[in-house]
Amino acid sequence: MERKNCKSFFSPFFLLFFFFVLVIISCNKDVDTSPKELSEEAPSNGVHSEQNLYDGLIQLGQKLENPYSVENMRKAYKELVDKGLLKSSTEIKIDVSHLYVRFLPKDTAEFFLLDRTPDLLLYDYPLDYEIVQEGSYYHDPSIPEDQFTWFYTTVSVDFEFPEVEYEVLAECFIPEDDELKSESYSVYSKVEDLALLNAGYVEIAKNNDPYNELKGLRRPEGTIRVWDNEIGGWTPVRGVTIRCQLGVKIGKGTTNERGFYRIDARFRLGPHYRMFFYPDNGTYTIRNVPTEASLREAHSYGLGYHNKRGHNRDIRSSSSAAPFCIISNAAFDYYNWCRNNNISLPPRNLGIWAIGWSWIGASAPMISRINHPIHVNTNSGWNTFFLNMAVVPLAYSIKTTAQLLGVRPDITLNTNSSHRNLYSSTCHELAHASHFSNVGSWYWTQYIAYIITFGAYGSATDKNAGICGVGEMWGFYIDGLLTSRQYGGDRFDTRIYWFEHGIIRQLTSNALTWRPRLTNPLTEKQIFDCLTSDVRSHTQLRNRLIQRYGRQQEITAVFTHFGF
């Protein structure tokens, strides 16, 4: 198929403008960007590998034969018959079951169309090459770096292709588990074994693990852990997807609350393992910004070739992967907390940008979700008019350009901070994203405009201050609640802001001494259900709580104590 001309998916001017405004609209939760405190790490238990994880470009080695091509599987079958290892009367069906394909999106919109197609497991490198140096991304050297590279995967023969340029590289036969459990199991297994041997995969597997052998099918499983400096120990990595790939045969599994994964496919030989920072349920994707593939792919690390029984991995705090593990843990915990408490989840396919620049703060701009222009409001008169006139079109053009290009910075996080602060910031911004699910685009544009105009939290007298105050009360409360559960003790922010985030804590727990108390505290669900688009101030929140749940005297006393 003839390759279409590709267009640049972002420009340097766009990125410069975007990050400039991102500094302005950052939530400014006073992220600790001092060097990460490193604690002495305990050694692994001997079962977990601590091999380094590499950022940067993947280096490919020799091109390998595709063992699962129909041609090679039939050739292996014929060779077994010719050698007398199978009877000529033995009949098995070797027809096309899968297609090895590659896609070339012309822009980010087309990429996201691919990325959100169910069960389409994309790789940015060809699957029929040996990997000689692990990395976090690959870009076809024949394609300019500011254009999309080819994306490779295997699909079923009846797959309905989206409107994106693609090329079928090979027709394949990959035996399914039910075929391998049939009476023809021994025949299929012998054919697959010989095809893998002829393609050179047995040699590769044994070079990486001498215990690799062609004997039986195994479903890989294992545990991923990270050293959390705040805990001072190993903690499970939750909500990351592990993919196993043997040639064009691919399987996947997502780590649970114990960091345990089990791959949904079985392998006859040790596959290549890769860790992706997204859960396999379409909820969110964590991206590393800026990298070659930053604006389009989930951040990932190659774990190498390992045994088909599984692979365990420990990630040290000094690893570049550690901050992503902390973000993943916080997101996993937050989504589970929402489900358990019937709180609205953030919008699906949430884009989380992890940025390692000290001057970028945490924020929840939800840029790709906004359908209204951003207006800047000011109380400061003509002296800031021209400044605001510069910011308004800039902010709105960012939203428009980002939407056209498919760039989706729903949440930004600063990875150059302590593990506890990174966990806390992730929960804080995800709480804002859930709030967005309640209030929608118009409300959020006013929230962003307030922060652009007055800088972070402004003051109680600024126009639309109530929108910011209500939102930040909720964000600070949730990050303190979940961070305390993760790390123990009282991890609520003790700094005083004009919006007094202690109000929600007192309403839900009576945790603050010498404050008015509720006989029966409210639940987080009851608070959240009142955070609707028509609640734009402390007074409106107080009145909505009283309207729904009564207890007027007690609720009013709490708000009054904090000055509202």
XYZ file of C-alpha atoms in Angstrom:
564
model
C 0.000 0.000 0.000
C 1.320 3.398 -0.901
C 2.192 5.482 2.145
C 0.372 8.792 2.508
C 2.191 12.014 3.256
C 2.241 12.587 7.001
C 1.809 15.903 8.757
C 3.550 17.188 11.845
C 1.489 16.458 14.956
C 2.760 19.509 16.855
C 4.885 22.552 16.237
C 7.606 24.096 18.407
C 5.544 27.291 18.637
C 2.535 25.402 19.898
C 4.549 23.619 22.585
C 6.202 26.869 23.664
C 2.842 28.601 23.999
C 1.223 25.660 25.681
C 3.830 25.259 28.368
C 3.877 29.017 28.986
C 0.188 29.003 29.796
C 0.493 25.711 31.651
C 2.757 27.494 34.110
C 0.059 30.148 34.566
C -2.866 27.759 35.090
C -1.035 25.194 37.221
C -2.942 24.394 40.372
C 0.100 25.587 42.326
C -0.264 23.074 45.101
C 3.252 24.094 46.115
C 4.795 20.965 44.664
C 8.049 20.057 46.343
C 10.588 20.148 43.518
C 13.644 19.728 45.681
C 15.810 16.722 44.868
C 14.116 13.473 45.794
C 15.174 12.173 49.167
C 16.763 8.776 48.742
C 16.541 6.257 51.538
C 18.587 3.119 51.864
C 16.893 0.399 49.899
C 16.606 -3.150 51.159
C 17.830 -5.796 48.725
C 15.323 -7.798 46.735
C 14.292 -11.194 47.977
C 16.236 -12.930 45.252
C 13.144 -13.734 43.211
C 12.733 -10.245 41.776
C 14.968 -8.876 39.049
C 16.483 -5.404 39.514
C 17.828 -4.932 36.003
C 18.005 -1.322 34.899
C 15.150 0.156 32.902
C 16.301 2.305 30.020
C 14.814 5.492 28.646
C 15.506 6.505 25.097
C 15.489 4.868 21.692
C 15.052 1.094 21.368
C 17.818 -0.521 19.325
C 16.792 -3.352 17.030
C 18.966 -6.253 15.935
C 18.461 -8.762 13.174
C 15.167 -9.307 11.407
C 13.696 -12.655 12.357
C 11.515 -15.094 10.514
C 7.873 -14.944 11.527
C 7.230 -18.379 13.075
C 3.474 -17.886 12.989
C 3.119 -17.020 9.307
C 0.863 -19.508 7.539
C 3.734 -20.276 5.190
C 6.198 -21.120 7.986
C 3.660 -23.084 10.030
C 2.791 -25.195 6.971
C 6.486 -25.571 6.194
C 7.116 -26.844 9.751
C 4.225 -29.293 9.440
C 5.577 -30.642 6.140
C 9.071 -30.981 7.617
C 7.700 -33.039 10.524
C 5.861 -35.327 8.106
C 8.930 -35.691 5.843
C 11.074 -36.659 8.868
C 8.537 -39.211 9.992
C 7.782 -37.326 13.200
C 4.143 -36.997 12.145
C 2.115 -39.451 10.133
C 1.172 -38.212 6.715
C -2.404 -39.130 7.518
C -2.406 -36.689 10.413
C -4.502 -33.747 9.345
C -4.628 -30.385 11.057
C -6.073 -27.127 9.844
C -3.505 -24.378 9.225
C -5.443 -21.459 7.828
C -5.246 -17.710 8.354
C -6.387 -16.832 11.897
C -4.558 -13.525 12.411
C -2.937 -10.722 10.448
C 0.358 -9.085 11.308
C -0.188 -5.442 10.348
C 1.181 -1.963 10.727
C -0.599 1.411 10.803
C 0.602 4.862 9.834
C -1.638 7.594 11.300
C -1.293 10.909 9.492
C -2.164 12.977 12.581
C -2.877 12.666 16.274
C -6.623 12.318 15.706
C -5.988 9.181 13.678
C -3.608 7.870 16.295
C -6.203 8.245 19.036
C -8.687 6.457 16.805
C -6.261 3.532 16.815
C -5.345 3.901 20.461
C -8.979 3.657 21.556
C -9.889 0.721 19.349
C -10.605 -2.194 21.736
C -7.972 -4.938 21.934
C -5.615 -3.181 19.527
C -2.208 -3.558 21.209
C 0.082 -1.168 19.374
C 3.884 -1.277 19.353
C 6.028 1.448 17.839
C 8.629 -1.102 16.730
C 8.304 -4.104 14.373
C 7.529 -7.364 16.176
C 9.711 -9.516 13.943
C 13.046 -8.002 14.993
C 15.318 -8.914 17.874
C 15.679 -6.183 20.513
C 19.346 -5.692 21.406
C 18.939 -2.588 23.593
C 15.796 -1.869 25.595
C 14.331 1.604 25.649
C 11.125 3.566 26.049
C 10.288 4.241 22.395
C 11.232 3.549 18.783
C 10.935 5.716 15.675
C 11.377 4.377 12.162
C 14.570 6.071 10.874
C 13.005 6.482 7.423
C 10.301 8.795 8.824
C 11.051 12.348 10.049
C 10.930 12.652 13.810
C 8.154 15.246 13.738
C 5.864 12.774 11.951
C 4.196 9.639 13.192
C 6.068 6.394 12.988
C 4.609 3.031 12.000
C 2.672 1.152 14.690
C 2.674 -2.646 14.646
C 0.295 -5.240 16.036
C -1.531 -8.492 15.367
C -5.285 -8.570 14.747
C -7.817 -11.322 14.141
C -8.547 -12.152 10.517
C -12.046 -10.655 10.784
C -10.837 -7.359 12.314
C -12.647 -4.264 11.007
C -9.956 -1.742 10.150
C -10.529 1.919 11.065
C -10.007 4.702 8.535
C -6.242 4.825 9.023
C -3.602 3.785 6.511
C -2.445 0.236 7.152
C -0.438 -2.547 5.558
C -0.796 -6.306 6.029
C 2.703 -7.666 6.609
C 1.857 -11.340 6.990
C -1.027 -13.789 7.157
C -0.605 -15.822 10.318
C -1.858 -18.921 12.067
C -1.702 -18.606 15.858
C -3.301 -21.625 17.566
C -5.916 -20.678 20.155
C -6.039 -22.279 23.589
C -9.058 -24.414 22.668
C -7.166 -25.835 19.680
C -4.196 -26.602 21.881
C -6.480 -28.460 24.293
C -8.014 -30.586 21.524
C -7.072 -34.082 20.446
C -4.690 -32.476 17.964
C -2.754 -30.781 20.793
C 0.439 -32.775 20.291
C 0.393 -32.083 16.565
C -0.134 -28.350 16.927
C 2.509 -28.147 19.626
C 5.077 -29.971 17.510
C 4.374 -27.694 14.559
C 4.641 -24.548 16.686
C 7.821 -25.784 18.370
C 9.551 -26.444 15.069
C 8.396 -23.126 13.603
C 9.863 -21.286 16.622
C 13.094 -23.252 16.334
C 13.433 -22.586 12.607
C 12.821 -18.850 13.145
C 15.644 -18.566 15.707
C 13.492 -17.826 18.765
C 14.751 -20.803 20.769
C 18.323 -19.548 20.542
C 17.287 -16.043 21.599
C 15.281 -17.407 24.519
C 18.108 -19.597 25.786
C 20.639 -16.786 25.452
C 18.497 -14.703 27.805
C 17.393 -17.508 30.135
C 19.133 -20.920 30.031
C 16.038 -22.510 31.600
C 13.887 -21.584 28.617
C 12.751 -24.714 26.804
C 10.051 -25.888 24.435
C 8.099 -27.983 26.887
C 4.458 -27.238 27.545
C 2.405 -24.047 27.491
C 2.677 -21.503 30.271
C 0.692 -18.410 31.158
C 3.301 -15.864 32.376
C 2.667 -14.190 35.715
C 4.613 -12.150 38.214
C 4.796 -9.197 40.560
C 6.045 -5.643 39.981
C 7.277 -3.569 42.942
C 8.795 -0.131 43.451
C 10.834 1.241 46.328
C 8.771 4.037 47.890
C 11.023 6.430 49.801
C 8.186 7.629 52.012
C 7.325 4.105 53.134
C 10.959 3.054 53.225
C 10.242 -0.269 51.560
C 9.008 -2.127 48.510
C 5.398 -1.485 47.542
C 3.321 -3.120 44.778
C 3.037 -1.285 41.468
C -0.680 -1.153 40.743
C -2.551 -0.580 37.513
C 0.242 -1.053 34.955
C -0.186 -3.309 31.942
C 2.402 -5.977 31.227
C 2.542 -7.254 27.673
C 4.259 -10.426 26.549
C 5.222 -10.823 22.916
C 6.717 -13.833 21.155
C 7.098 -12.842 17.548
C 3.628 -11.712 16.497
C 1.843 -13.529 19.326
C 0.823 -11.009 22.018
C -0.717 -11.310 25.478
C -1.424 -8.797 28.239
C -2.263 -8.518 31.928
C -2.751 -5.633 34.385
C -1.272 -5.567 37.893
C -3.746 -5.646 40.781
C -3.542 -4.189 44.294
C -0.742 -6.665 45.094
C 1.248 -5.750 41.993
C 0.428 -9.180 40.561
C -0.326 -9.768 36.892
C -1.297 -12.815 34.841
C -1.055 -12.736 31.047
C -4.174 -13.671 29.085
C -2.226 -15.822 26.597
C -0.069 -18.915 26.970
C 3.376 -19.327 25.442
C 5.555 -22.266 24.499
C 8.754 -20.253 24.871
C 9.939 -17.316 26.939
C 8.509 -14.072 25.463
C 9.642 -10.460 25.561
C 8.105 -8.452 28.427
C 7.156 -4.785 28.326
C 5.530 -2.565 30.982
C 3.010 0.115 29.923
C 1.705 2.849 32.223
C -1.992 2.427 31.656
C -4.577 -0.018 33.031
C -6.285 -2.231 30.504
C -9.736 -0.674 30.899
C -9.681 2.645 28.999
C -9.664 4.826 32.098
C -6.389 6.761 31.802
C -2.981 6.854 30.167
C 0.213 8.178 31.756
C 2.554 9.851 29.289
C 6.126 11.054 29.648
C 6.399 14.662 28.434
C 8.436 15.598 26.560
C 9.834 12.556 24.741
C 9.846 11.499 21.135
C 6.510 9.747 21.610
C 5.278 11.872 24.499
C 2.052 13.276 23.144
C 0.636 10.062 21.841
C 1.731 6.924 23.659
C 1.548 5.521 27.145
C 5.002 5.620 28.694
C 6.587 2.183 28.639
C 9.761 0.300 29.468
C 11.165 -2.883 27.979
C 11.708 -5.547 30.638
C 13.585 -7.942 28.350
C 13.231 -11.582 27.331
C 12.353 -13.866 30.225
C 10.986 -17.274 31.117
C 7.500 -18.240 29.950
C 6.520 -18.966 33.558
C 6.686 -15.256 34.330
C 8.876 -12.409 35.485
C 9.108 -10.356 38.674
C 10.620 -6.891 38.671
C 11.747 -4.522 41.416
C 12.167 -0.856 40.475
C 14.520 1.197 42.612
C 13.691 4.750 43.657
C 16.597 6.056 41.574
C 15.073 4.599 38.406
C 13.412 6.976 35.952
C 10.440 4.606 36.115
C 9.845 5.141 39.845
C 7.808 8.396 39.576
C 5.550 6.791 36.992
C 4.989 3.868 39.347
C 3.966 6.270 42.139
C 1.556 8.074 39.791
C 0.111 4.744 38.692
C -0.387 3.673 42.313
C -2.149 6.913 43.190
C -4.413 6.706 40.138
C -5.236 3.052 40.826
C -6.079 3.835 44.449
C -8.138 6.895 43.511
C -10.267 5.068 40.938
C -10.878 2.208 43.366
C -11.867 4.687 46.080
C -14.327 6.345 43.675
C -15.900 3.020 42.767
C -16.191 1.967 46.402
C -17.809 5.281 47.368
C -19.984 5.764 44.276
C -18.126 8.938 43.294
C -18.143 9.933 39.603
C -14.964 8.840 37.836
C -12.958 11.280 35.715
C -13.848 11.229 31.997
C -12.719 8.109 30.150
C -9.397 7.996 28.333
C -7.967 10.612 30.667
C -4.593 11.937 29.537
C -2.078 12.306 32.396
C 1.102 14.151 31.471
C 4.099 13.480 33.711
C 6.630 16.305 33.307
C 10.082 16.448 34.867
C 10.599 20.200 34.679
C 10.776 21.935 38.056
C 8.870 25.011 36.864
C 5.796 23.026 35.789
C 3.218 22.504 38.538
C 0.364 20.070 38.940
C -2.879 21.035 37.221
C -6.140 19.699 35.812
C -6.830 21.933 32.772
C -8.980 19.253 31.052
C -8.134 21.057 27.802
C -9.484 18.441 25.390
C -12.822 18.326 27.239
C -13.575 22.050 27.050
C -16.148 23.183 24.500
C -16.381 26.845 25.478
C -13.996 29.802 25.042
C -11.891 30.842 28.004
C -12.591 34.405 29.151
C -10.267 36.166 31.561
C -12.025 38.203 34.256
C -10.266 40.887 36.255
C -10.916 43.246 39.130
C -7.682 45.115 38.587
C -8.841 47.562 35.916
C -7.144 48.873 32.787
C -3.621 48.368 34.042
C -3.961 44.600 33.326
C -6.295 44.876 30.350
C -3.641 44.477 27.696
C -2.002 41.631 29.565
C -5.340 39.858 29.698
C -5.972 40.548 26.028
C -2.737 38.717 25.310
C -3.593 35.787 27.552
C -7.194 35.266 26.388
C -6.504 34.436 22.725
C -3.429 32.494 23.764
C -5.390 30.302 26.162
C -8.250 29.790 23.775
C -5.974 29.129 20.811
C -4.212 26.507 22.918
C -7.500 24.792 23.582
C -8.441 24.934 19.898
C -5.039 23.830 18.613
C -4.777 21.074 21.192
C -8.189 19.756 20.206
C -7.398 19.848 16.498
C -4.109 18.078 17.001
C -5.485 15.570 19.476
C -3.100 16.583 22.241
C -4.904 15.799 25.490
C -3.332 17.243 28.626
C -6.198 16.611 31.012
C -3.849 16.468 33.994
C -0.228 17.536 34.406
C 2.070 16.319 37.180
C 5.643 17.162 38.137
C 7.765 14.020 38.505
C 10.612 16.011 40.065
C 9.168 15.775 43.572
C 9.113 13.421 46.543
C 7.095 10.223 46.304
C 4.608 11.380 48.924
C 4.020 14.731 47.217
C 3.695 13.078 43.822
C 1.132 10.622 45.193
C -0.742 13.492 46.872
C -0.706 15.696 43.759
C -2.014 12.853 41.611
C -4.987 12.308 43.938
C -5.581 16.072 44.116
C -5.766 16.523 40.342
C -7.856 13.381 39.844
C -10.320 14.771 42.388
C -10.584 17.859 40.173
C -11.163 15.593 37.155
C -14.086 13.915 38.966
C -15.431 17.375 39.811
C -15.246 18.172 36.089
C -17.422 15.116 35.407
C -20.068 16.744 37.603
C -19.910 20.318 36.346
C -18.886 20.174 32.682
C -17.123 22.441 30.216
C -18.630 25.901 30.877
C -17.958 25.744 34.610
C -14.394 24.585 33.997
C -13.541 27.369 31.577
C -14.439 29.845 34.332
C -12.252 27.897 36.776
C -9.289 28.083 34.376
C -9.941 31.741 33.576
C -9.919 32.575 37.283
C -6.508 30.948 37.773
C -5.059 32.608 34.669
C -6.370 35.969 35.822
C -5.501 35.921 39.512
C -2.703 33.362 39.692
C -3.284 30.052 41.471
C -5.883 30.609 44.201
C -6.203 34.402 44.191
C -8.247 35.776 47.087
C -11.806 35.532 48.370
C -12.729 38.943 46.902
C -11.755 38.128 43.326
C -14.473 37.616 40.750
C -15.515 33.937 40.524
C -13.363 33.127 43.567
C -16.112 30.811 44.790
C -15.645 28.456 41.850
C -11.975 28.064 42.725
C -12.673 27.844 46.456
C -15.240 25.059 46.177
C -13.015 23.092 43.786
C -9.872 23.449 45.871
C -11.651 22.484 49.086
C -12.575 19.194 47.449
C -9.132 18.627 45.889
C -7.209 19.281 49.114
C -9.549 17.095 51.148
C -9.315 14.095 48.822
C -5.522 14.237 48.458
C -5.160 14.401 52.255
C -7.606 11.536 52.756
C -5.974 9.130 50.288
C -2.393 10.126 51.088
C -3.075 9.433 54.781
C -4.409 6.003 53.867
C -1.383 5.238 51.725
C 1.327 6.437 54.086
C -0.352 6.403 57.488
C -0.762 9.196 60.005
C -2.281 12.586 59.270
C -1.163 13.679 55.794
C -3.632 16.527 55.339
C -2.173 19.845 54.212
C -1.938 22.139 57.247
C -1.366 25.378 55.364
C -4.084 28.004 55.569
C -5.730 29.200 52.370
C -8.607 31.633 52.080
C -11.001 28.878 50.986
C -10.334 26.884 54.200
C -10.184 23.297 52.955
C -10.620 22.090 56.534
C -14.365 22.708 56.133
C -14.961 19.464 54.223
C -12.731 17.493 56.566
C -14.715 18.687 59.556
C -18.049 17.982 57.850
C -17.043 14.402 57.074
C -15.027 13.355 60.120
C -15.063 15.872 63.004
C -11.291 15.386 62.866
C -10.336 18.939 63.850
C -10.445 19.597 67.584
C -11.972 22.735 69.055
C -14.201 23.109 65.998
C -18.002 22.777 65.657
C -18.999 19.144 65.235
C -21.718 17.213 63.417
C -23.650 14.608 65.377
C -23.642 12.400 62.267
C -20.879 13.488 59.882
C -21.598 13.646 56.155
C -20.122 11.138 53.708
C -17.822 12.044 50.846
C -20.584 10.932 48.486
C -23.012 13.404 50.057
C -20.499 16.242 49.674
C -19.623 15.322 46.092
C -23.259 15.112 44.998
C -23.585 18.786 45.916
C -20.624 19.864 43.762
C -22.797 20.631 40.743
C -22.458 23.350 38.113
C -24.802 25.703 39.988
C -22.756 25.539 43.209
C -20.244 28.340 42.719
C -19.471 29.531 46.243
C -19.150 28.433 49.851
C -22.580 29.900 50.584
C -24.205 27.938 47.783
C -22.480 24.743 48.905
C -23.595 25.283 52.496
C -27.190 25.915 51.418
C -27.225 22.864 49.130
C -25.957 20.641 51.936
C -28.662 21.919 54.281
C -31.333 21.581 51.602
C -30.444 17.934 50.982
C -29.444 16.663 54.406
C -30.883 19.056 56.980
C -28.767 19.678 60.102
C -28.864 23.387 59.398
C -27.498 24.509 62.757
C -24.504 22.150 62.727
C -23.530 22.704 59.085
C -23.905 26.467 59.393
C -21.746 26.431 62.522
C -18.885 24.721 60.675
C -18.945 27.167 57.761
C -19.288 30.147 60.113
C -16.336 29.019 62.213
C -14.131 29.089 59.097
C -15.396 32.528 58.097
C -18.108 31.607 55.606
